[in-house]
Amino acid sequence: MGRTILFFLTLTTVVLLELTTTITAHNITDILSGFPEYSDFNNYLTQTKLNDEINSRQTITVLVLNNGALSALTAKHPISVIKNALSLHVVLDYYDPTKLHQIPKGSTLSTTLYQTTGNAPGNLGFVNITDLQGGKVGFGSAVPGSKLDSSYTKAVKQIPYNISVIEISAPIIAPGILTAPAPTASDVNITAALEKAGCKTFASLITSNGVLKTFQSTADKGLTLFAPNDEAFKAAGVPDLNKLSNADRVSLLLYHARAGYTPKGTLKTTKDPIDTLATNGAAKYDLKVTTAGDEVTLHTGVDSSRISDTVLDATPLAIFTVDNVLLPEELFGKSPSPAPAPGPVTTPSPAPVLAPTPASKAPSPAKASPPAPPADTPSDSPANSPTAESESSKTTASGAHHVKGSAVMAVVLTGCATVISSLILS
């Protein structure tokens, strides 16, 4: 009976975890794909990888611009500047039409995604949201003296209290955000950036082994670096790189980079192993990524390392520091364990021949042990419940996996409680 009770308790926990995951999932790309008037905004979220950052967060508001309003922002600026400007339109709080008109004291300063980049001094990464007279809501930069140049237009989609998408009339422009220098990837001095971030050993290695040229030629099309800091090369267990062949040393250094722009937000949503510049047809040289809150860890199969800091995040170049040298299995994997040696073969001794006696009977064979009772096998988990969206949204199957969690949980808990009670009382 104890085993059965444990099974039902485990099943309840699994169902509740599944419901929690299902309720919080959303995909901004799918949400906006149903609205052609926001196609440009959606495309730029994808190009800048802001869509991954949005999808990795659970309480967020996207201030979307229609194609006409967005054109004034995107026409004359490079992609890195556009990313900064769009980051200012992603608020790290949930605002639906009701909350917009119930702002305490009529005005509030809210944090945006731009504030998390480390490039926003003072209030540059905040937006001012003010409930104006006549039912209007204004938006503007939180920098003192800034005007409320944009206003609330309409609600697009809400999934309380997970994600809200609302349309505003014009871009929110913080002072200096459009005029900040935006060097191209080829203009970035990679070794200087690494040395400044405390990665002098790695900078020296990529230069002396000719890998820097590979990084530079890849950067314009997109490059992501995972640079070990200087302390990582002094850690116990790090092999002597001078004992590696030239080819293996180059492979090790290339293993710390991948083609393509992969910011932290994208890494947080990555489920499959990612390839590296060392990947080729004969060897994977890939990395597995895990996330715990805002922390991202890379796993090689030999060791793992936390992404400790962002050195540079400027589309299409991302440079991170990591705590450990990444050691690929292809070079440092453990040898397979040898197969266990077979046990000694024994030859049975011949049984002694006994003289038959009239009264003796042949011994009856020992009774076979009864088969073990079959183990309790849990049934397959129930299929996901159908999705349901808020009443203020257009009905669509894409964009969110939203369930009536409270109703399903009530049914599951009631059923399990009934079964457990009957088992205890019996």
XYZ file of C-alpha atoms in Angstrom:
426
model
C 0.000 0.000 0.000
C 2.908 2.358 0.800
C 4.231 1.928 -2.729
C 0.854 2.818 -4.222
C 0.538 5.945 -2.071
C 4.056 7.019 -3.069
C 3.171 6.528 -6.734
C 0.122 8.766 -6.516
C 2.039 11.454 -4.639
C 4.773 11.345 -7.287
C 2.190 11.522 -10.077
C 0.596 14.573 -8.467
C 3.967 16.338 -8.242
C 4.787 15.580 -11.882
C 1.416 16.882 -13.059
C 1.767 20.088 -11.026
C 5.254 20.711 -12.421
C 3.976 20.106 -15.947
C 1.130 22.543 -15.399
C 3.500 25.196 -14.056
C 5.774 24.844 -17.082
C 2.829 24.907 -19.466
C 1.196 27.936 -17.905
C 4.328 30.099 -18.102
C 5.400 29.251 -21.665
C 5.072 31.896 -24.382
C 6.630 32.710 -27.732
C 6.647 36.333 -28.866
C 7.474 35.377 -32.457
C 4.367 33.189 -32.694
C 2.226 35.809 -30.975
C 3.157 38.570 -33.425
C 3.042 36.295 -36.474
C -0.748 36.569 -36.417
C -0.580 40.349 -36.895
C 0.863 41.473 -40.260
C 0.929 45.090 -39.095
C 3.754 44.130 -36.711
C 5.787 42.046 -39.164
C 8.747 44.461 -39.187
C 8.835 44.641 -35.393
C 8.734 40.847 -35.255
C 11.548 40.528 -37.792
C 13.805 42.890 -35.869
C 13.175 41.023 -32.622
C 14.400 37.886 -34.404
C 17.434 39.556 -36.008
C 18.591 41.057 -32.721
C 17.751 37.855 -30.745
C 15.575 39.918 -28.415
C 12.835 37.358 -29.058
C 14.866 34.748 -27.141
C 15.387 37.143 -24.251
C 11.641 37.857 -24.135
C 10.783 34.152 -24.275
C 13.166 33.367 -21.417
C 11.342 35.701 -19.015
C 8.066 35.066 -17.243
C 6.714 38.538 -16.388
C 7.087 40.969 -19.245
C 5.330 43.605 -21.365
C 6.209 44.269 -24.999
C 5.401 47.755 -26.298
C 4.914 46.942 -29.960
C 5.046 49.410 -32.870
C 3.247 48.951 -36.169
C 5.275 48.924 -39.361
C 4.700 52.616 -40.087
C 5.734 53.805 -36.628
C 8.782 51.546 -36.578
C 10.141 52.749 -39.932
C 11.243 56.074 -38.433
C 13.450 54.157 -36.000
C 14.969 51.558 -38.324
C 15.530 53.519 -41.539
C 18.825 55.213 -40.665
C 20.430 53.150 -37.931
C 22.564 49.978 -37.764
C 21.220 46.798 -36.211
C 23.124 47.270 -32.915
C 21.460 50.672 -32.347
C 18.065 49.256 -33.307
C 18.538 46.509 -30.723
C 19.212 49.036 -27.966
C 16.168 51.074 -28.946
C 13.888 48.021 -29.078
C 15.225 46.849 -25.701
C 13.688 50.022 -24.286
C 10.293 48.746 -25.488
C 10.471 45.551 -23.403
C 9.284 46.295 -19.860
C 10.209 43.852 -17.086
C 6.755 43.954 -15.509
C 3.204 43.030 -16.483
C 0.942 45.842 -17.716
C -2.470 45.194 -19.199
C -5.061 47.914 -19.987
C -6.551 47.660 -16.493
C -3.213 48.091 -14.714
C -2.254 51.007 -16.963
C -5.249 52.942 -15.646
C -4.592 51.981 -12.030
C -1.007 53.203 -11.653
C -0.412 54.414 -8.083
C -0.125 58.221 -7.979
C -0.737 58.215 -11.735
C 2.888 57.695 -12.798
C 5.640 55.101 -12.470
C 9.160 54.382 -13.726
C 9.560 50.815 -14.980
C 12.718 48.842 -15.734
C 13.284 47.719 -19.323
C 15.483 45.098 -20.936
C 17.925 47.848 -21.908
C 18.702 48.464 -18.235
C 19.970 44.872 -17.886
C 22.653 45.334 -20.572
C 24.935 47.397 -18.339
C 25.040 50.121 -21.002
C 22.341 52.306 -19.469
C 23.661 54.789 -16.880
C 21.236 56.461 -14.520
C 17.601 56.244 -15.621
C 18.414 55.600 -19.272
C 17.070 52.045 -19.093
C 13.738 52.998 -17.511
C 10.481 54.186 -19.101
C 8.018 56.654 -17.669
C 4.414 55.384 -17.760
C 1.849 58.039 -16.843
C -1.943 57.834 -16.673
C -3.043 61.076 -18.352
C -6.361 62.851 -18.131
C -9.127 61.704 -20.451
C -8.254 58.015 -20.234
C -4.957 58.301 -22.121
C -1.678 56.700 -21.036
C 1.631 58.273 -22.030
C 5.059 56.658 -22.452
C 8.493 58.256 -22.552
C 12.074 58.022 -21.361
C 12.592 58.208 -17.607
C 15.529 60.578 -18.046
C 14.582 63.873 -16.346
C 13.220 66.431 -18.798
C 12.116 63.822 -21.370
C 8.688 64.184 -22.963
C 5.908 61.605 -23.161
C 6.109 61.293 -26.937
C 4.198 58.025 -27.187
C 0.767 56.907 -26.002
C -1.189 53.691 -25.483
C -3.140 52.665 -28.600
C -4.632 49.234 -27.940
C -4.169 45.844 -26.334
C -2.813 43.158 -28.654
C -2.535 40.071 -26.445
C -2.448 39.314 -22.737
C -1.648 36.116 -20.861
C -2.039 37.113 -17.192
C 0.388 37.563 -15.530
C 2.970 36.209 -17.873
C 3.202 38.390 -20.976
C 1.309 41.422 -22.228
C 1.643 42.890 -25.711
C 0.251 46.390 -26.184
C 0.591 48.789 -29.097
C 1.941 52.307 -28.582
C 1.795 55.165 -31.066
C 5.493 56.077 -31.470
C 8.970 54.874 -30.483
C 10.316 55.669 -27.023
C 13.651 57.421 -27.556
C 16.046 57.869 -24.642
C 18.592 60.696 -24.947
C 21.701 59.524 -26.795
C 20.455 56.018 -27.523
C 20.342 56.648 -31.281
C 23.620 58.588 -31.446
C 25.768 56.231 -29.399
C 28.749 54.907 -31.398
C 27.942 51.625 -33.093
C 31.159 50.059 -34.417
C 30.855 47.095 -36.739
C 32.220 43.726 -35.683
C 35.325 44.242 -37.807
C 36.035 47.467 -35.900
C 36.145 45.684 -32.545
C 39.624 44.936 -31.231
C 38.974 41.432 -29.906
C 42.291 41.006 -28.081
C 42.014 44.420 -26.414
C 38.478 43.605 -25.229
C 39.668 40.248 -23.869
C 42.667 41.716 -22.073
C 40.529 44.414 -20.476
C 38.133 41.701 -19.236
C 40.931 39.739 -17.528
C 41.467 37.156 -20.290
C 45.062 37.979 -21.233
C 46.170 34.334 -21.393
C 43.378 33.427 -23.799
C 44.101 36.530 -25.902
C 47.761 35.559 -26.123
C 46.950 31.961 -27.082
C 44.554 32.846 -29.917
C 47.112 35.312 -31.288
C 50.163 33.029 -31.143
C 48.276 30.059 -32.615
C 46.731 31.965 -35.527
C 43.155 31.530 -34.254
C 42.541 35.283 -33.976
C 42.442 35.552 -37.770
C 39.674 32.940 -37.863
C 37.703 34.884 -35.268
C 38.124 38.152 -37.165
C 37.042 36.682 -40.501
C 33.962 35.153 -38.850
C 32.924 38.182 -36.793
C 31.135 40.175 -39.504
C 28.700 37.327 -40.132
C 28.291 36.605 -36.432
C 30.620 35.318 -33.707
C 30.231 34.270 -30.078
C 33.289 33.806 -27.816
C 33.504 31.986 -24.471
C 36.797 33.280 -23.076
C 38.299 31.671 -19.943
C 39.655 34.217 -17.506
C 43.297 34.131 -16.456
C 42.571 32.255 -13.223
C 40.925 29.450 -15.194
C 44.249 28.488 -16.791
C 45.860 28.213 -13.318
C 43.200 25.883 -11.914
C 44.043 22.350 -10.850
C 43.358 19.760 -13.518
C 43.951 22.025 -16.501
C 46.298 20.162 -18.838
C 49.580 21.618 -20.047
C 48.607 23.071 -23.421
C 52.245 23.024 -24.552
C 52.084 19.225 -24.580
C 49.272 19.256 -27.147
C 49.993 19.033 -30.843
C 49.522 22.236 -32.828
C 46.334 20.860 -34.383
C 44.858 19.855 -31.015
C 45.756 23.208 -29.465
C 43.994 25.025 -32.295
C 40.949 22.768 -31.911
C 40.848 23.553 -28.188
C 40.873 27.310 -28.845
C 38.277 27.068 -31.616
C 36.121 25.084 -29.199
C 35.702 28.331 -27.226
C 33.833 30.049 -30.061
C 30.888 29.480 -32.348
C 29.762 31.023 -35.600
C 26.707 33.234 -35.295
C 25.489 35.810 -32.820
C 24.319 33.983 -29.667
C 23.567 36.381 -26.807
C 22.798 35.195 -23.306
C 19.041 35.319 -23.881
C 19.386 32.871 -26.757
C 21.598 30.557 -24.705
C 18.947 30.502 -21.961
C 16.369 29.154 -24.405
C 18.706 26.615 -26.053
C 17.644 22.988 -25.610
C 19.879 21.122 -28.068
C 23.695 20.931 -28.021
C 25.374 23.834 -29.826
C 28.231 23.439 -32.268
C 31.517 25.358 -32.132
C 34.153 26.469 -34.611
C 35.976 23.221 -33.836
C 33.018 21.131 -35.014
C 33.664 19.097 -38.143
C 32.313 16.002 -39.792
C 34.559 13.642 -37.870
C 34.073 15.119 -34.398
C 31.191 16.914 -32.721
C 33.066 19.310 -30.441
C 29.705 20.544 -29.156
C 28.495 22.105 -25.916
C 25.400 21.462 -23.850
C 23.720 24.403 -22.151
C 21.788 24.446 -18.878
C 20.068 27.358 -17.166
C 19.207 28.040 -13.534
C 17.428 31.361 -13.190
C 19.637 33.896 -14.931
C 22.738 31.689 -14.682
C 23.951 29.832 -17.790
C 26.364 26.883 -17.623
C 28.230 25.218 -20.485
C 28.944 21.465 -20.309
C 31.630 19.734 -22.361
C 31.242 16.154 -21.157
C 34.572 16.471 -19.322
C 33.945 19.623 -17.296
C 31.514 22.528 -17.074
C 31.798 26.272 -16.739
C 29.504 29.102 -15.768
C 29.200 32.162 -17.991
C 30.426 34.751 -15.506
C 30.242 38.041 -17.394
C 29.309 39.694 -20.681
C 32.282 41.508 -22.192
C 30.493 42.660 -25.341
C 27.005 42.226 -26.740
C 26.791 44.175 -29.975
C 25.062 42.458 -32.866
C 26.553 40.415 -34.478
C 29.347 39.894 -31.917
C 29.024 38.502 -28.391
C 31.941 37.917 -26.023
C 31.520 36.218 -22.637
C 33.957 35.248 -19.922
C 33.758 31.757 -18.423
C 35.149 30.442 -15.132
C 36.888 27.329 -16.502
C 38.775 26.227 -19.576
C 36.359 24.217 -21.739
C 37.856 20.761 -22.265
C 36.236 18.839 -25.146
C 35.643 15.111 -24.892
C 37.310 14.657 -28.280
C 40.652 15.685 -26.729
C 40.311 14.994 -23.013
C 37.526 12.450 -22.727
C 38.021 9.629 -20.241
C 39.016 6.263 -21.650
C 36.164 3.780 -21.684
C 36.120 1.495 -18.666
C 37.461 -1.980 -19.475
C 34.962 -4.803 -19.579
C 34.867 -6.820 -16.354
C 37.034 -9.931 -16.437
C 35.070 -13.156 -16.659
C 34.806 -15.108 -13.424
C 36.774 -18.323 -12.929
C 35.280 -21.355 -14.606
C 34.850 -24.232 -12.186
C 34.488 -27.874 -13.137
C 31.959 -29.713 -11.014
C 33.364 -32.653 -9.093
C 31.790 -36.011 -9.927
C 29.209 -37.101 -7.427
C 30.132 -40.191 -5.401
C 28.401 -43.383 -6.420
C 26.298 -44.757 -3.596
C 25.073 -48.307 -3.291
C 21.312 -48.477 -3.837
C 19.132 -49.425 -0.902
C 15.641 -50.838 -1.238
C 14.075 -48.388 1.209
C 15.606 -45.230 -0.192
C 13.798 -42.931 -2.546
C 15.219 -40.408 -4.926
C 15.218 -36.944 -3.345
C 12.466 -34.722 -4.635
C 13.645 -31.632 -6.508
C 13.636 -28.422 -4.522
C 10.585 -26.268 -5.047
C 11.178 -23.369 -7.415
C 10.854 -19.946 -5.890
C 7.588 -18.226 -6.848
C 7.960 -15.418 -9.402
C 8.357 -11.938 -7.971
C 5.134 -9.900 -8.042
C 5.040 -7.432 -10.902
C 6.249 -3.956 -9.937
C 3.768 -1.112 -10.004
C 4.236 0.640 -13.299
C 2.867 4.197 -13.525
C 0.632 4.853 -16.459
C 1.559 7.407 -19.077
C 1.160 11.017 -18.071
C -2.084 12.593 -19.202
C -1.971 14.642 -22.375
C -1.700 18.395 -22.072
C -4.951 20.211 -21.622
C -6.171 22.445 -24.445
C -4.943 26.006 -24.373
C -6.990 29.026 -23.432
C -6.127 32.690 -23.786
C -7.365 35.812 -22.053
C -10.620 37.409 -23.172
C -8.837 40.567 -24.284
C -6.778 38.577 -26.813
C -7.605 37.281 -30.258
C -8.167 33.536 -30.203
C -5.145 31.768 -31.682
C -3.455 28.424 -31.147
C 0.045 29.843 -31.547
C 2.077 32.140 -29.348
C 1.360 30.578 -25.942
C 0.716 27.299 -24.192
C -1.845 28.444 -21.629
C -4.048 26.073 -19.651
C -6.804 26.330 -17.097
C -4.370 25.315 -14.418
C -6.575 25.728 -11.360
C -9.345 23.481 -12.700
C -6.994 20.700 -13.769
C -5.037 20.857 -10.543
C -8.254 20.669 -8.518
C -9.350 17.520 -10.370
C -5.935 15.863 -9.984
C -5.617 16.708 -6.299
C -9.185 15.628 -5.512
C -8.729 12.295 -7.291
C -5.408 11.573 -5.619
C -6.748 12.557 -2.187
C -9.726 10.208 -2.637
C -7.538 7.264 -3.638
C -5.032 7.841 -0.838
C -7.795 8.187 1.763
C -9.448 4.941 0.667
C -6.122 3.101 0.798
C -5.361 4.367 4.289
C -8.810 3.528 5.630
C -8.899 0.040 4.090
